Short mmCIF file of C-alpha atoms in Angstrom, two decimals:
data_model
loop_
_atom_site.label_atom_id
_atom_site.label_comp_id
_atom_site.label_asym_id
_atom_site.label_seq_id
_atom_site.Cartn_x
_atom_site.Cartn_y
_atom_site.Cartn_z
CA MET A 1 0.00 0.00 0.00
CA THR A 2 1.45 3.38 -0.98
CA GLU A 3 1.74 6.37 1.35
CA ILE A 4 -0.82 8.20 -0.84
CA THR A 5 -3.25 5.33 -0.42
CA ARG A 6 -2.77 5.29 3.37
CA ARG A 7 -3.44 9.04 3.51
CA ALA A 8 -6.50 8.68 1.33
CA LEU A 9 -8.16 5.95 3.47
CA PRO A 10 -9.23 8.22 6.37
CA ALA A 11 -10.67 10.70 3.92
CA LEU A 12 -12.55 8.01 2.06
CA ALA A 13 -13.81 6.60 5.36
CA ALA A 14 -14.97 10.03 6.42
CA LEU A 15 -16.85 10.43 3.17
CA ALA A 16 -18.48 7.06 3.68
CA LEU A 17 -19.64 7.75 7.26
CA PRO A 18 -22.58 10.02 6.37
CA THR A 19 -23.85 7.36 3.97
CA VAL A 20 -23.63 4.67 6.68
CA ALA A 21 -25.22 7.00 9.22
CA ARG A 22 -28.05 7.80 6.80
CA ALA A 23 -28.61 4.07 6.22
CA GLN A 24 -28.68 3.39 9.96
CA ALA A 25 -31.02 6.30 10.59
CA ALA A 26 -33.33 5.10 7.85
CA ALA A 27 -33.56 1.59 9.34
CA PRO A 28 -36.73 1.40 11.48
CA ALA A 29 -36.22 0.54 15.13
CA PRO A 30 -37.56 -2.91 16.01
CA ALA A 31 -41.01 -2.78 17.55
CA ALA A 32 -41.10 -3.29 21.31
CA ALA A 33 -42.56 -6.59 22.47
CA LYS A 34 -45.82 -5.98 24.34
CA LEU A 35 -46.57 -7.63 27.68
CA THR A 36 -49.51 -7.32 30.05
CA LEU A 37 -48.73 -7.72 33.75
CA MET A 38 -51.54 -8.18 36.27
CA LEU A 39 -50.71 -7.02 39.78
CA ASP A 40 -52.06 -8.90 42.78
CA TRP A 41 -53.92 -5.81 44.00
CA PHE A 42 -53.73 -2.00 43.78
CA VAL A 43 -50.31 -0.41 43.24
CA ASN A 44 -48.34 -0.30 46.50
CA PRO A 45 -44.69 -0.40 47.64
CA ASP A 46 -44.54 -4.17 47.11
CA HIS A 47 -44.55 -3.37 43.38
CA ALA A 48 -41.75 -0.80 43.48
CA PRO A 49 -39.30 -2.67 41.17
CA ILE A 50 -42.01 -2.90 38.50
CA ILE A 51 -42.77 0.82 38.71
CA ILE A 52 -39.06 1.73 38.69
CA ALA A 53 -38.52 -0.52 35.67
CA GLN A 54 -41.31 1.36 33.91
CA GLU A 55 -40.42 4.89 34.98
CA GLY A 56 -36.65 4.42 34.73
CA GLY A 57 -36.71 3.07 31.18
CA HIS A 58 -35.48 -0.43 32.11
CA PHE A 59 -38.35 -2.07 30.22
CA ALA A 60 -37.84 0.19 27.22
CA ARG A 61 -34.13 -0.60 27.06
CA ALA A 62 -35.02 -4.30 27.10
CA GLY A 63 -37.25 -3.75 24.07
CA LEU A 64 -40.45 -4.16 26.07
CA GLU A 65 -43.70 -2.26 26.29
CA VAL A 66 -45.30 -3.39 29.55
CA ARG A 67 -48.90 -2.64 30.46
CA VAL A 68 -49.32 -2.84 34.24
CA VAL A 69 -52.90 -3.56 35.34
CA ALA A 70 -54.32 -3.49 38.86
CA PRO A 71 -57.15 -6.04 39.09
CA ALA A 72 -60.67 -5.29 40.28
CA ASP A 73 -60.56 -8.61 42.14
CA PRO A 74 -57.31 -9.99 43.66
CA ASN A 75 -58.40 -13.46 42.52
CA ASP A 76 -58.23 -12.39 38.87
CA PRO A 77 -54.48 -12.52 38.06
CA PRO A 78 -53.98 -16.31 38.17
CA ARG A 79 -57.23 -16.92 36.28
CA LEU A 80 -56.43 -14.39 33.56
CA VAL A 81 -52.88 -15.69 33.13
CA ALA A 82 -54.18 -19.27 32.96
CA ALA A 83 -56.68 -18.15 30.31
CA LYS A 84 -53.87 -16.39 28.37
CA GLN A 85 -55.58 -13.03 28.81
CA ALA A 86 -52.47 -11.67 30.56
CA ASP A 87 -48.82 -12.55 30.02
CA LEU A 88 -47.68 -12.33 33.63
CA GLY A 89 -49.32 -12.09 37.02
CA VAL A 90 -48.09 -11.17 40.49
CA TYR A 91 -49.13 -14.00 42.80
CA TYR A 92 -48.23 -15.73 46.06
CA GLN A 93 -46.00 -18.78 46.37
CA LYS A 94 -48.26 -20.17 49.10
CA ASN A 95 -51.28 -20.05 46.79
CA LEU A 96 -49.52 -21.29 43.66
CA TYR A 97 -49.61 -24.91 44.88
CA LEU A 98 -53.35 -24.76 45.49
CA ALA A 99 -53.99 -23.27 42.04
CA VAL A 100 -51.83 -25.88 40.29
CA ASP A 101 -53.43 -28.66 42.34
CA GLN A 102 -56.80 -27.44 41.05
CA GLY A 103 -55.59 -27.70 37.46
CA LEU A 104 -54.59 -24.14 36.54
CA PRO A 105 -51.73 -24.26 33.98
CA LEU A 106 -49.45 -21.86 35.84
CA ALA A 107 -45.72 -21.74 36.50
CA ARG A 108 -43.62 -19.50 38.68
CA VAL A 109 -41.13 -17.68 36.42
CA GLY A 110 -39.69 -15.11 38.83
CA THR A 111 -39.66 -13.71 42.34
CA LEU A 112 -40.69 -10.21 43.39
CA VAL A 113 -40.55 -10.30 47.22
CA ALA A 114 -38.18 -13.01 48.40
CA THR A 115 -39.10 -13.16 52.10
CA PRO A 116 -42.34 -13.84 53.97
CA LEU A 117 -44.36 -10.71 54.77
CA SER A 118 -47.42 -12.21 56.43
CA THR A 119 -47.76 -12.06 60.22
CA LEU A 120 -50.06 -12.90 63.07
CA THR A 121 -50.43 -9.52 64.79
CA VAL A 122 -51.94 -8.35 68.08
CA LEU A 123 -52.09 -4.94 69.73
CA GLN A 124 -48.99 -4.14 71.73
CA ASP A 125 -51.04 -2.80 74.65
CA GLY A 126 -53.66 -5.56 74.42
CA PRO A 127 -54.20 -8.66 76.55
CA ILE A 128 -52.29 -10.97 74.17
CA GLN A 129 -48.67 -10.97 75.23
CA LYS A 130 -47.73 -14.42 73.97
CA LEU A 131 -49.23 -16.88 71.51
CA ALA A 132 -50.68 -19.09 74.24
CA ASP A 133 -52.88 -16.14 75.32
CA LEU A 134 -54.89 -16.57 72.12
CA LYS A 135 -56.71 -19.62 73.43
CA GLY A 136 -60.44 -18.92 73.23
CA LYS A 137 -59.87 -15.64 71.33
CA LYS A 138 -60.86 -14.38 67.86
CA ILE A 139 -58.44 -14.15 64.95
CA GLY A 140 -59.41 -12.12 61.89
CA PHE A 141 -58.34 -12.98 58.35
CA SER A 142 -58.94 -11.61 54.85
CA THR A 143 -58.83 -14.39 52.30
CA ALA A 144 -60.07 -17.93 52.78
CA GLY A 145 -58.08 -21.00 51.80
CA PHE A 146 -54.93 -20.85 53.86
CA GLU A 147 -55.91 -19.35 57.21
CA GLU A 148 -56.64 -22.63 59.01
CA VAL A 149 -53.31 -24.21 58.10
CA ALA A 150 -51.46 -21.01 59.04
CA ALA A 151 -53.28 -20.81 62.37
CA ASP A 152 -52.68 -24.51 63.08
CA THR A 153 -48.99 -24.14 62.31
CA ILE A 154 -48.34 -20.97 64.31
CA LEU A 155 -50.50 -21.95 67.27
CA GLY A 156 -49.12 -25.47 67.11
CA SER A 157 -45.76 -24.10 68.23
CA VAL A 158 -47.33 -23.51 71.67
CA GLY A 159 -49.54 -26.60 71.79
CA LEU A 160 -52.72 -25.00 70.41
CA SER A 161 -54.58 -25.33 67.09
CA SER A 162 -57.19 -23.49 65.05
CA LYS A 163 -59.84 -25.34 67.06
CA ASP A 164 -58.76 -23.37 70.13
CA VAL A 165 -59.68 -20.03 68.51
CA THR A 166 -62.48 -18.53 66.44
CA LEU A 167 -61.49 -17.52 62.91
CA VAL A 168 -63.41 -14.46 61.64
CA ASN A 169 -63.42 -13.26 58.03
CA VAL A 170 -63.02 -9.48 58.25
CA ASN A 171 -62.52 -9.10 54.48
CA PHE A 172 -59.79 -6.53 53.90
CA GLY A 173 -60.32 -4.55 57.10
CA LEU A 174 -57.58 -6.25 59.08
CA SER A 175 -56.18 -3.22 60.91
CA SER A 176 -59.57 -1.66 61.65
CA ALA A 177 -60.92 -4.96 62.96
CA LEU A 178 -57.97 -5.24 65.35
CA MET A 179 -58.06 -1.62 66.51
CA SER A 180 -61.82 -1.77 67.15
CA ARG A 181 -61.26 -5.02 69.09
CA GLN A 182 -63.66 -6.85 66.79
CA VAL A 183 -60.94 -9.50 66.89
CA ASP A 184 -58.01 -10.14 69.23
CA ALA A 185 -55.49 -10.80 66.48
CA ILE A 186 -55.20 -10.62 62.71
CA LEU A 187 -53.67 -13.25 60.46
CA GLY A 188 -52.18 -12.23 57.13
CA GLY A 189 -51.35 -8.59 57.82
CA PHE A 190 -48.05 -7.67 56.18
CA ARG A 191 -45.13 -6.69 58.39
CA ASN A 192 -44.14 -3.95 55.94
CA PHE A 193 -47.62 -2.38 55.85
CA GLU A 194 -50.15 -3.20 58.58
CA LEU A 195 -47.58 -2.79 61.35
CA HIS A 196 -46.81 0.74 60.11
CA GLN A 197 -50.52 1.46 59.69
CA LEU A 198 -51.19 0.49 63.30
CA ALA A 199 -48.27 2.57 64.57
CA LEU A 200 -49.43 5.66 62.65
CA GLU A 201 -52.89 5.23 64.18
CA GLY A 202 -51.32 5.29 67.62
CA ARG A 203 -52.11 1.62 68.19
CA PRO A 204 -48.79 -0.17 67.66
CA GLY A 205 -48.89 -3.89 67.03
CA ARG A 206 -46.83 -6.87 68.10
CA ALA A 207 -46.11 -9.38 65.33
CA PHE A 208 -45.57 -13.10 65.52
CA TYR A 209 -43.70 -14.28 62.43
CA PRO A 210 -44.96 -17.54 60.88
CA GLU A 211 -41.48 -18.63 59.77
CA GLN A 212 -40.39 -18.48 63.41
CA HIS A 213 -43.32 -20.65 64.47
CA GLY A 214 -43.22 -23.68 62.20
CA MET A 215 -43.93 -22.30 58.74
CA PRO A 216 -41.28 -23.03 56.08
CA ILE A 217 -39.69 -19.91 54.58
CA TYR A 218 -41.26 -18.93 51.26
CA ASP A 219 -41.31 -16.20 48.62
CA GLU A 220 -44.16 -13.84 49.44
CA LEU A 221 -44.74 -12.47 45.94
CA ILE A 222 -43.85 -14.19 42.67
CA TYR A 223 -44.45 -13.78 38.94
CA VAL A 224 -46.50 -16.48 37.24
CA ALA A 225 -47.01 -17.21 33.54
CA HIS A 226 -48.92 -19.79 31.56
CA LYS A 227 -46.99 -23.07 31.41
CA ASP A 228 -46.80 -22.72 27.63
CA ARG A 229 -44.61 -19.60 28.06
CA VAL A 230 -41.82 -21.03 30.24
CA LYS A 231 -39.32 -20.95 27.33
CA ASP A 232 -40.30 -17.49 26.15
CA ALA A 233 -37.21 -15.26 25.92
CA THR A 234 -39.45 -12.18 26.15
CA LEU A 235 -40.32 -13.09 29.74
CA ARG A 236 -36.61 -13.42 30.53
CA ARG A 237 -36.05 -9.91 29.18
CA PHE A 238 -38.76 -8.75 31.57
CA MET A 239 -36.97 -10.40 34.52
CA ASP A 240 -33.63 -8.92 33.50
CA ALA A 241 -35.22 -5.45 33.33
CA VAL A 242 -36.76 -5.91 36.79
CA GLU A 243 -33.37 -7.06 38.10
CA SER A 244 -31.77 -3.90 36.74
CA ALA A 245 -34.53 -1.76 38.28
CA THR A 246 -34.20 -3.47 41.65
CA THR A 247 -30.48 -2.80 41.77
CA PHE A 248 -31.14 0.84 40.87
CA LEU A 249 -33.70 1.04 43.70
CA ILE A 250 -31.26 -0.40 46.24
CA ASN A 251 -28.57 2.08 45.19
CA ASN A 252 -30.84 5.13 44.80
CA ARG A 253 -33.63 4.86 47.34
CA GLU A 254 -34.72 8.48 47.58
CA GLU A 255 -34.70 8.95 43.81
CA SER A 256 -36.62 5.69 43.43
CA TRP A 257 -39.22 6.86 45.95
CA LYS A 258 -39.74 10.03 43.91
CA MET A 259 -40.18 7.95 40.76
CA PHE A 260 -42.63 5.69 42.58
CA ILE A 261 -44.94 8.56 43.61
CA ALA A 262 -44.68 10.44 40.30
CA GLY A 263 -47.61 11.33 38.05
CA PRO A 264 -50.73 9.19 38.46
CA ARG A 265 -49.41 7.72 41.73
CA LYS A 266 -49.24 11.03 43.62
CA GLU A 267 -51.93 9.80 45.99
CA LEU A 268 -49.39 7.28 47.31
CA ASP A 269 -47.25 10.10 48.68
CA ASN A 270 -47.98 9.68 52.37
CA GLU A 271 -46.16 8.55 55.49
CA LEU A 272 -47.59 5.05 55.45
CA ASN A 273 -46.36 4.32 51.94
CA ARG A 274 -43.03 6.01 52.58
CA ARG A 275 -42.43 3.74 55.57
CA ALA A 276 -43.62 0.68 53.68
CA PHE A 277 -41.39 1.55 50.71
CA ALA A 278 -38.30 1.82 52.95
CA ASP A 279 -39.20 -1.36 54.84
CA THR A 280 -39.70 -3.42 51.69
CA ALA A 281 -36.60 -2.39 49.76
CA ASP A 282 -34.35 -5.04 51.29
CA ARG A 283 -36.93 -7.77 50.72
CA PHE A 284 -37.04 -7.59 46.93
CA SER A 285 -35.32 -10.39 45.06
CA LEU A 286 -32.01 -9.18 43.68
CA SER A 287 -32.05 -12.06 41.19
CA PRO A 288 -35.74 -12.32 40.30
CA ALA A 289 -35.27 -15.02 37.67
CA ALA A 290 -33.29 -17.31 39.99
CA LEU A 291 -35.10 -20.30 41.49
CA ASP A 292 -34.42 -21.90 44.89
CA ARG A 293 -35.73 -25.37 44.10
CA ASN A 294 -35.36 -26.60 47.67
CA ARG A 295 -37.49 -23.75 49.00
CA TYR A 296 -40.31 -24.64 46.61
CA ASP A 297 -40.12 -28.40 47.16
CA ARG A 298 -39.98 -27.92 50.93
CA PHE A 299 -43.15 -25.84 50.95
CA ALA A 300 -44.93 -28.34 48.69
CA ARG A 301 -44.12 -31.10 51.18
CA PHE A 302 -45.38 -28.91 54.01
CA LEU A 303 -48.73 -28.39 52.27
CA HIS A 304 -49.03 -32.05 51.33
CA GLY A 305 -48.36 -33.06 54.92
CA ARG A 306 -51.30 -30.89 55.95
CA LYS A 307 -53.52 -32.31 53.21
CA MET A 308 -53.78 -28.99 51.37
CA ILE A 309 -52.65 -30.58 48.08
CA GLY A 310 -53.15 -34.12 46.80
CA SER A 311 -49.50 -34.89 46.01
CA VAL A 312 -46.03 -33.36 45.98
CA PRO A 313 -45.54 -32.23 42.37
CA PRO A 314 -42.10 -32.12 40.71
CA VAL A 315 -40.72 -28.59 41.04
CA ASP A 316 -40.23 -28.35 37.27
CA SER A 317 -43.97 -28.78 36.78
CA TYR A 318 -44.82 -25.47 38.47
CA ALA A 319 -41.60 -23.41 38.94
CA VAL A 320 -38.84 -22.70 36.42
CA GLU A 321 -35.80 -20.60 35.68
CA LEU A 322 -36.39 -18.88 32.35
CA PRO A 323 -33.77 -19.49 29.63
CA PRO A 324 -31.37 -16.65 28.77
CA ALA A 325 -32.82 -14.01 26.45
#
């Protein structure tokens, strides 16, 4: 190659760049893949990684357009996902086994909140100072299906059972039922929400944690998809985006809080949600796509031992790690 040729190459390359740039600019950007995600209930701090992924552009950078829907009925998400009317649903590990046992074609594909949140809570200044004091008392709960097993397990740690108490369905008025002394304790109130709610009302609670009283440790909130979608790379891109958003949240908590209460969620800007947001941050799964197979199998065996499900299903039949995108 001559010296003249070597000198000419940069100039020729420079002349070519605008043409390449014009060709790249003219190429249409690939359309974002659309996903519909059903929450388990109204938007609250438990959903912070999802909101941060949306507001912070993590979904967009993953080539996703995610529609986040709060259900009118908290029983809707698993049904709609099973019917392929939603791509993903936020659900509960505890309830997944019951749904699968009843024939719903669901699979856990990710974890949102990786620790238990549910509690058995009493008033701090009330007559119940220890679990044994609940004998002959009333315990309020919100959703039927799991309360008897939970009560049997927790009370069983002190030699009692659900037969030693009266279970009262208070719908979703857990805190108000406890504060008004309609019941002596509430089962299912979240440690990151109801405990703060009680404290702000000037009626602080005392929590008994199920996992310290016989209940196996479990993921509180998970993502479920139809079993036909467990090899869908689009869902893995969703999990990777949520992972990125969760790490951002952990590193930038105040900025994440501001993103969480922005725009249509301004009504969430109150002390209760601020406390719940801070209390939940360390409970989010930092690797939402990762699966702890032992945790899932252990809980299945627990439920089977209490005759809540007919058999112990293979973990792969209801919980998976999505393949790389």
